[in-house]
Structure formats: C-alpha cells, structure tokens
Coordinates of C-alpha atoms and ligand atoms in Angstrom, one line a residue:
M1 CA -24.0 3.5 -11.0
M2 CA -21.2 0.9 -11.0
F3 CA -22.1 -1.0 -7.8
E4 CA -25.3 -1.4 -5.9
R5 CA -23.7 -2.0 -2.4
V6 CA -20.0 -1.7 -1.6
A7 CA -18.5 -2.9 1.8
F8 CA -15.3 -1.5 2.9
I9 CA -13.6 -3.7 5.6
G10 CA -11.2 -1.2 7.0
I11 CA -11.5 2.4 5.9
G12 CA -8.5 4.3 6.5
L13 CA -6.3 6.4 4.2
I14 CA -6.8 4.0 1.2
G15 CA -10.3 2.8 1.8
S16 CA -11.7 6.2 2.6
S17 CA -10.0 7.7 -0.6
M18 CA -11.7 5.0 -2.6
A19 CA -15.1 5.7 -0.9
R20 CA -14.5 9.4 -1.6
V21 CA -14.1 8.7 -5.3
M22 CA -17.3 6.5 -5.2
K23 CA -19.4 9.4 -3.5
R24 CA -17.9 12.1 -5.9
D25 CA -18.7 10.1 -9.0
G26 CA -21.9 8.4 -7.9
L27 CA -20.4 4.9 -8.4
A28 CA -22.3 3.1 -5.5
N29 CA -25.8 3.2 -4.3
T30 CA -24.8 2.3 -0.7
I31 CA -21.4 2.3 0.9
V32 CA -21.0 0.3 4.1
A33 CA -17.9 0.9 6.4
C34 CA -16.7 -1.7 8.6
A35 CA -13.9 -1.2 11.3
R36 CA -13.2 -2.2 14.8
R37 CA -13.2 1.1 16.6
K38 CA -16.0 3.4 17.2
E39 CA -13.9 6.5 16.5
T40 CA -13.3 5.1 12.9
L41 CA -16.9 4.5 12.2
D42 CA -18.0 8.0 13.7
A43 CA -15.4 9.5 11.5
C44 CA -17.0 8.0 8.4
V45 CA -20.4 9.3 9.3
K46 CA -19.0 12.8 10.1
L47 CA -17.1 12.8 6.9
G48 CA -20.3 11.6 4.8
I49 CA -18.2 8.7 3.1
A50 CA -20.4 5.9 4.3
D51 CA -24.1 5.3 4.2
E52 CA -24.0 2.5 6.8
V53 CA -21.4 1.7 9.5
T54 CA -20.8 -1.4 11.5
S55 CA -18.1 -3.3 13.4
D56 CA -19.6 -6.6 12.3
Y57 CA -17.8 -8.1 9.4
T58 CA -20.4 -10.5 8.4
A59 CA -23.2 -7.9 8.5
S60 CA -21.2 -5.5 6.5
V61 CA -20.7 -8.0 3.4
K62 CA -24.4 -9.1 3.3
N63 CA -25.7 -8.4 -0.2
A64 CA -22.6 -6.4 -1.2
D65 CA -21.7 -6.8 -4.8
L66 CA -18.2 -5.4 -4.1
V67 CA -16.2 -6.0 -0.9
V68 CA -12.9 -4.1 -0.5
I69 CA -10.6 -5.4 2.1
A70 CA -8.4 -2.4 3.1
T71 CA -6.8 -3.5 6.4
P72 CA -3.2 -4.2 7.1
V73 CA -2.3 -7.3 5.1
G74 CA -1.7 -9.5 8.1
T75 CA -5.4 -9.4 9.0
N76 CA -6.6 -10.6 5.6
E77 CA -6.7 -14.4 6.2
E78 CA -9.0 -14.0 9.4
I79 CA -11.2 -11.5 7.6
A80 CA -11.5 -13.8 4.6
K81 CA -12.5 -16.8 6.8
I82 CA -15.2 -14.7 8.6
I83 CA -16.8 -13.1 5.7
A84 CA -16.7 -16.0 3.3
P85 CA -19.9 -17.8 4.1
H86 CA -21.8 -14.5 4.0
L87 CA -20.7 -13.3 0.5
K88 CA -23.5 -12.9 -2.2
P89 CA -23.0 -15.4 -5.2
G90 CA -21.3 -13.4 -8.0
A91 CA -19.8 -10.8 -5.5
I92 CA -16.5 -9.4 -6.3
V93 CA -13.8 -9.3 -3.5
T94 CA -10.9 -7.0 -3.9
D95 CA -8.1 -5.8 -1.8
V96 CA -5.5 -2.9 -1.7
G97 CA -2.6 -4.6 0.1
S98 CA 0.9 -3.6 -0.6
V99 CA 1.9 -7.3 -0.9
K100 CA 0.1 -9.6 -3.4
Q101 CA 1.2 -13.3 -3.3
A102 CA 0.7 -13.6 0.4
V103 CA -2.6 -12.0 0.3
I104 CA -3.7 -14.4 -2.6
N105 CA -2.6 -17.3 -0.5
A106 CA -4.4 -16.0 2.6
V107 CA -7.8 -15.0 1.0
A108 CA -8.5 -17.0 -2.2
P109 CA -8.7 -20.5 -0.5
H110 CA -11.5 -19.3 1.8
L111 CA -13.7 -17.7 -0.9
P112 CA -16.8 -19.8 -2.1
Q113 CA -17.2 -20.8 -5.8
G114 CA -19.0 -18.1 -7.8
V115 CA -17.2 -15.3 -5.8
H116 CA -14.5 -13.5 -7.8
F117 CA -11.3 -12.4 -6.2
V118 CA -9.5 -9.4 -7.9
P119 CA -6.4 -8.5 -5.9
A120 CA -5.2 -4.9 -6.5
H121 CA -2.5 -2.4 -5.2
P122 CA -2.8 1.3 -5.8
L123 CA 0.7 2.7 -5.8
A124 CA -0.3 5.8 -3.9
G125 CA -0.3 6.8 -0.4
T126 CA 0.9 9.2 2.2
E127 CA 2.4 8.6 5.8
H128 CA -1.0 9.4 7.3
S129 CA -3.6 6.9 8.5
G130 CA -7.3 6.8 9.1
P131 CA -10.4 7.9 7.4
E132 CA -9.6 11.6 7.8
A133 CA -6.4 11.3 6.0
G134 CA -8.0 10.3 2.6
F135 CA -8.8 12.4 -0.3
P136 CA -10.3 11.5 -3.7
E137 CA -7.4 12.7 -5.8
L138 CA -4.8 10.4 -4.2
F139 CA -5.0 7.8 -7.1
Q140 CA -4.9 10.4 -9.8
G141 CA -2.2 9.8 -12.2
R142 CA -0.7 6.8 -10.1
W143 CA -0.5 3.2 -11.1
C144 CA -2.8 0.5 -9.9
I145 CA -1.6 -3.0 -10.3
L146 CA -4.0 -5.8 -10.5
T147 CA -2.9 -9.4 -9.9
P148 CA -5.8 -11.5 -10.8
E149 CA -5.0 -15.4 -10.7
P150 CA -5.4 -17.2 -14.1
G151 CA -9.0 -18.1 -14.7
C152 CA -10.3 -15.2 -12.8
D153 CA -13.7 -14.0 -14.1
A154 CA -12.9 -11.4 -17.0
A155 CA -16.0 -9.4 -16.2
A156 CA -15.0 -9.0 -12.6
V157 CA -11.4 -7.9 -13.5
E158 CA -13.1 -5.3 -16.0
K159 CA -15.2 -3.9 -13.2
V160 CA -12.5 -3.4 -10.7
K161 CA -10.4 -1.9 -13.6
A162 CA -13.2 0.4 -14.5
F163 CA -13.3 1.7 -10.9
W164 CA -9.5 2.4 -10.8
L165 CA -9.8 4.3 -14.2
K166 CA -12.6 6.5 -12.6
A167 CA -10.2 7.1 -9.8
G168 CA -7.7 8.5 -12.3
S169 CA -5.3 5.6 -12.1
K170 CA -3.2 3.9 -14.8
I171 CA -3.7 0.1 -14.7
E172 CA -1.2 -2.6 -15.0
I173 CA -2.1 -6.3 -14.8
M174 CA 0.8 -8.4 -13.3
Q175 CA 1.5 -11.6 -11.8
A176 CA 1.5 -11.4 -8.1
E177 CA 5.0 -12.9 -7.5
H178 CA 6.5 -10.3 -10.0
H179 CA 4.7 -7.5 -8.3
D180 CA 6.1 -8.5 -4.9
K181 CA 9.7 -8.3 -6.5
V182 CA 9.1 -4.9 -8.0
L183 CA 7.6 -3.5 -4.9
A184 CA 10.4 -5.0 -2.8
I185 CA 12.9 -2.5 -4.5
T186 CA 10.7 0.4 -5.3
S187 CA 8.8 0.6 -2.0
H188 CA 9.7 -1.8 0.6
L189 CA 13.6 -1.4 0.7
P190 CA 13.3 2.4 0.7
H191 CA 11.1 2.2 3.6
L192 CA 13.4 -0.3 5.4
I193 CA 16.3 2.1 4.8
A194 CA 14.3 5.1 6.2
F195 CA 13.3 3.0 9.3
T196 CA 17.0 2.2 9.8
I197 CA 18.4 5.7 9.4
V198 CA 15.8 7.3 11.6
G199 CA 16.2 4.6 14.2
T200 CA 20.1 5.0 14.1
A201 CA 19.7 8.7 14.7
D202 CA 17.5 8.0 17.6
D203 CA 20.1 5.8 19.0
L204 CA 22.8 8.5 19.0
A205 CA 23.8 10.5 22.0
E206 CA 21.1 13.0 23.3
D207 CA 22.9 16.2 22.1
L208 CA 23.6 14.9 18.6
K209 CA 19.9 13.7 18.3
Q210 CA 18.7 17.3 18.9
E211 CA 21.1 18.5 16.1
V212 CA 19.8 15.9 13.9
I213 CA 16.3 17.2 14.3
Q214 CA 17.4 20.9 14.1
Y215 CA 19.4 20.5 10.9
S216 CA 17.0 17.8 9.3
A217 CA 16.4 19.9 6.1
S218 CA 19.7 18.6 4.7
G219 CA 18.2 15.2 3.8
F220 CA 17.1 13.5 6.9
R221 CA 13.8 15.2 6.8
D222 CA 12.5 13.0 3.8
F223 CA 13.5 9.8 5.7
T224 CA 11.5 11.0 8.8
R225 CA 8.5 11.5 6.7
I226 CA 8.7 8.0 5.1
A227 CA 9.6 6.5 8.6
A228 CA 6.4 8.1 10.0
S229 CA 4.3 5.5 8.1
D230 CA 2.0 3.2 9.9
P231 CA 4.0 0.7 12.1
V232 CA 1.4 -2.2 11.9
M233 CA 1.0 -1.8 8.2
W234 CA 4.8 -2.0 7.6
R235 CA 5.4 -4.8 10.0
D236 CA 2.7 -6.9 8.1
I237 CA 4.3 -6.0 4.6
F238 CA 7.8 -7.2 5.8
M239 CA 6.3 -10.3 7.4
N240 CA 4.4 -11.1 4.0
N241 CA 7.1 -10.3 1.5
R242 CA 10.0 -11.8 3.3
E243 CA 11.6 -13.7 0.4
A244 CA 11.7 -10.8 -2.2
V245 CA 12.7 -8.2 0.4
L246 CA 15.5 -10.5 1.7
E247 CA 16.9 -11.1 -1.7
I248 CA 16.9 -7.4 -2.6
L249 CA 18.5 -6.4 0.8
Q250 CA 21.3 -8.8 0.0
R251 CA 22.1 -7.1 -3.3
F252 CA 21.7 -3.7 -1.7
T253 CA 24.0 -4.7 1.2
E254 CA 26.8 -5.8 -1.4
D255 CA 26.3 -2.5 -3.3
L256 CA 26.7 -0.7 0.0
T257 CA 29.9 -2.5 0.9
A258 CA 31.2 -1.6 -2.7
L259 CA 30.5 2.2 -2.0
Q260 CA 32.1 1.7 1.5
R261 CA 35.3 0.4 -0.1
A262 CA 35.3 3.2 -2.8
I263 CA 35.1 5.8 0.0
R264 CA 37.9 4.0 2.1
R265 CA 40.2 3.8 -1.0
G266 CA 39.5 7.4 -2.1
D267 CA 38.0 6.2 -5.4
G268 CA 36.2 9.4 -6.2
D269 CA 35.6 8.2 -9.8
S270 CA 33.4 5.3 -8.8
L271 CA 31.4 7.4 -6.5
Q272 CA 30.8 10.1 -9.2
T273 CA 30.1 7.6 -11.9
L274 CA 27.3 6.1 -9.6
F275 CA 25.9 9.5 -8.6
A276 CA 25.6 10.5 -12.2
R277 CA 23.8 7.3 -13.2
T278 CA 21.3 7.9 -10.1
R279 CA 20.7 11.5 -11.1
A280 CA 19.8 10.3 -14.5
I281 CA 17.2 7.9 -12.8
R282 CA 15.6 10.7 -11.0
R283 CA 15.2 12.5 -14.4
S284 CA 13.3 9.6 -15.8
V285 CA 11.0 9.4 -12.8
I286 CA 10.1 13.0 -13.4
D287 CA 9.6 12.3 -17.0
A288 CA 7.3 9.6 -16.2
K289 CA 5.3 11.9 -14.1
Q290 CA 5.9 9.7 -10.9
A291 CA 7.9 12.3 -8.9
Ligands
NAP301 P1 -5.1 2.8 7.6 O1 -5.2 4.3 7.3 O2 -4.3 2.6 8.9 O3 -6.5 2.1 7.7 C1 -6.6 0.8 8.2 C2 -8.1 0.5 8.3 O4 -8.2 -0.8 8.8 C3 -8.7 1.4 9.4 O5 -10.1 1.5 9.1 C4 -8.7 0.4 10.8 O6 -9.8 0.8 11.5 C5 -8.8 -0.8 10.2 N1 -8.0 -2.0 10.9 C6 -6.8 -1.8 11.3 N2 -6.4 -3.0 11.8 C7 -7.4 -3.8 11.8 C8 -7.6 -5.3 12.1 N3 -6.6 -5.9 12.8 N4 -8.8 -5.8 11.9 C9 -9.7 -5.1 11.2 N5 -9.6 -3.8 10.8 C10 -8.5 -3.2 11.1 O7 -4.3 2.0 6.6 P2 -4.2 2.3 4.9 O8 -3.0 3.2 4.8 O9 -5.5 2.7 4.4 O10 -3.7 1.0 4.6 C11 -4.6 -0.2 4.3 C12 -4.0 -1.1 3.3 O11 -3.7 -0.5 2.0 C13 -2.8 -1.9 3.8 O12 -3.0 -3.3 3.4 C14 -1.7 -1.3 3.0 O13 -0.7 -2.2 2.7 C15 -2.4 -1.0 1.7 N6 -1.7 0.3 1.2 C16 -1.3 1.4 1.9 C17 -0.7 2.5 1.2 C18 -0.2 3.6 2.0 O14 0.5 4.4 1.6 N7 -0.8 3.8 3.2 C19 -0.6 2.4 -0.2 C20 -1.1 1.4 -0.9 C21 -1.7 0.4 -0.2 P3 -9.9 0.4 13.1 O15 -8.6 0.6 13.6 O16 -11.0 1.1 13.6 O17 -10.3 -1.2 12.9

C-alpha cells in the first residue's frame, strides 16, 4: 500500500487512468473522486474506480495523504485556494497539467508549510475525455515529467515517482520553464496547427468541405483526431503557456515562409532536403518507442 487516502480533484481521462492503476495494483486504501457534475461522479461509482465520491473540494481532501489535481490548468489556482486550509500536514499535492510554470505559480503560494507540492505531467493521452475514457495502460512506456521546485521534500518526490513507475512510465525531472519550452514545440504547436487546418477546412465552401471529409484519409484525418481534443483543456494550455508558444510560433512562421518561397521559386531541392530530414526524425521517434 503506497497511500492510505488519495483524493482526485477532477477525474477524467488522466485522473481516472491513474485511479485505475491504483485499483489494479492496490496502491491506495481509499480513493476519493471529486468533480462538479453528478454524471462524472456516478460514472466513477459505476466503473468502480472510486470508493467515495463528492462534489465538495474541502471534504475530498480531508485526511488525504495524496491529492491529485487533474482538472484543466486554468482551474488550479481556485482549487488550491479552496483546499489549502483543509490539507493534512505532510500531505503531498501533485497535478497532471500540460503546463508547469503557470501551475506552480498558481498553486504553490497557497499551500501551507509542511504540505509538499510535486508537479507532474504524464506525456500520454488521447482525444477523449471523462472517466469512461481512461484505461490503466495509458501511461505504459510513456514519459512522465516531474518539475519539483528546489527545496521540495525529497521523500515526497520519491513517492510520486514511485507511483509513476508503477504506472509503467519513464521519469524525467526537469525545470518547469524548460518543460514548457519543450512541450510548446512537441505538443502545443502541433495541436495549434491541427486546430488551424481543421478550422480552415471548415471555413471553405460547403461542397469542398464535404469532399474534405470524404477524402480525409489522405492526411487530414490525423489532424481531425488531434483537433477533437477537449476545447477547455486546450484553451487553458494556450492561456498558460503564452510566451513559449508565441516564441515557437514565430520560428514556425519563419520556416513556413521559407517553404512558401521555395515552392514559389520552384526550388525542389530545398523541399526534398527538408523532407528527407523530417523522414529521419520520424525514424528516431519510432526507435525511441514513442510512435
Ligand atoms: P477530462 O477528461 O476533461 O477531465 C477533467 C476532469 O476535471 C473531469 O473530472 C471534470 O469533471 C473536471 N473538471 C472540469 N472542469 C472543471 C472545473 N472548472 N472545476 C473543477 N473540475 C473540473 O480532462 P483530462 O484529459 O483528464 O485532463 C486533465 C488535466 O490533465 C489537464 O490539466 C490536462 O492539461 C492534463 N493532461 C491531459 C492530457 C490529455 O491528453 N488529455 C495529457 C496529459 C495531461 P466535471 O466536469 O464533472 O467537473
């Protein structure tokens, strides 16, 4: 038994997958699920992934030795303010947010002395949401990045790390700001591109739009899957990783302009050189077992 009492604030795709790992491996004596909507809580009971359910944040964290915040990152400050006075001394608070520095800024100042905050980001997910979408193998073979602040309790970091190892993840410890830069290019920009392409197709004339859907297998389909991700979650990611995303977007725009110029000038060599380089990158992603 790793934890006596675990409280999940927000129990959708990520929270419920973590709860499933805890149930599968007997890592927690009691799991409490906290969410706003009755449908979410009823689903947790039906799925057998929580022992107790409540929509009351303060009641959920009472006596919990681990609190997992797994809601869209824009909610984290409000949640931290509400739960802070009710946290057990020595409790560990962790999160799963896709942005780290803004979450640390939002949560850490509110937590009382003696409560340990260990921010985490599992690099795993699907375009589906809610407790029904979760599955315990979600984190298998995937990276989980921890971004504890200097001076964070080492034993608390070890405990969070131990959970993610049980979930099958590979662990990396990183500075939050660095995490946000890496994720801006590996995750946030690709999502932004997918949202743009699918939005542009939707703006096209009605007959062409139908053809886009009909022939989507030729590349567009993968973008529609990514662009189907939760709108609130992604709004919050872009609102909370503004600087890193804008910086990477600037570079991307410059590279896109260079490609545009190559096409206009009939410079096939430049295009082929780039495409050969990107093909090799795909190979290394496959070799790293992240495909
Ligand atoms: P999800 O499936 O939509 O679940 C979100 C959970 O939070 C639900 O239980 C929802 O239940 C609750 N919630 C939503 N809005 C809330 C609010 N304003 N206040 C309180 N509770 C709220 O989301 P998810 O995919 O698990 O994502 C959760 C976190 O994980 C996000 O911070 C995201 O950045 C991060 N993350 C996601 C992925 C991914 O691929 N999906 C990957 C890695 C990390 P109610 O609506 O009933 O309250």
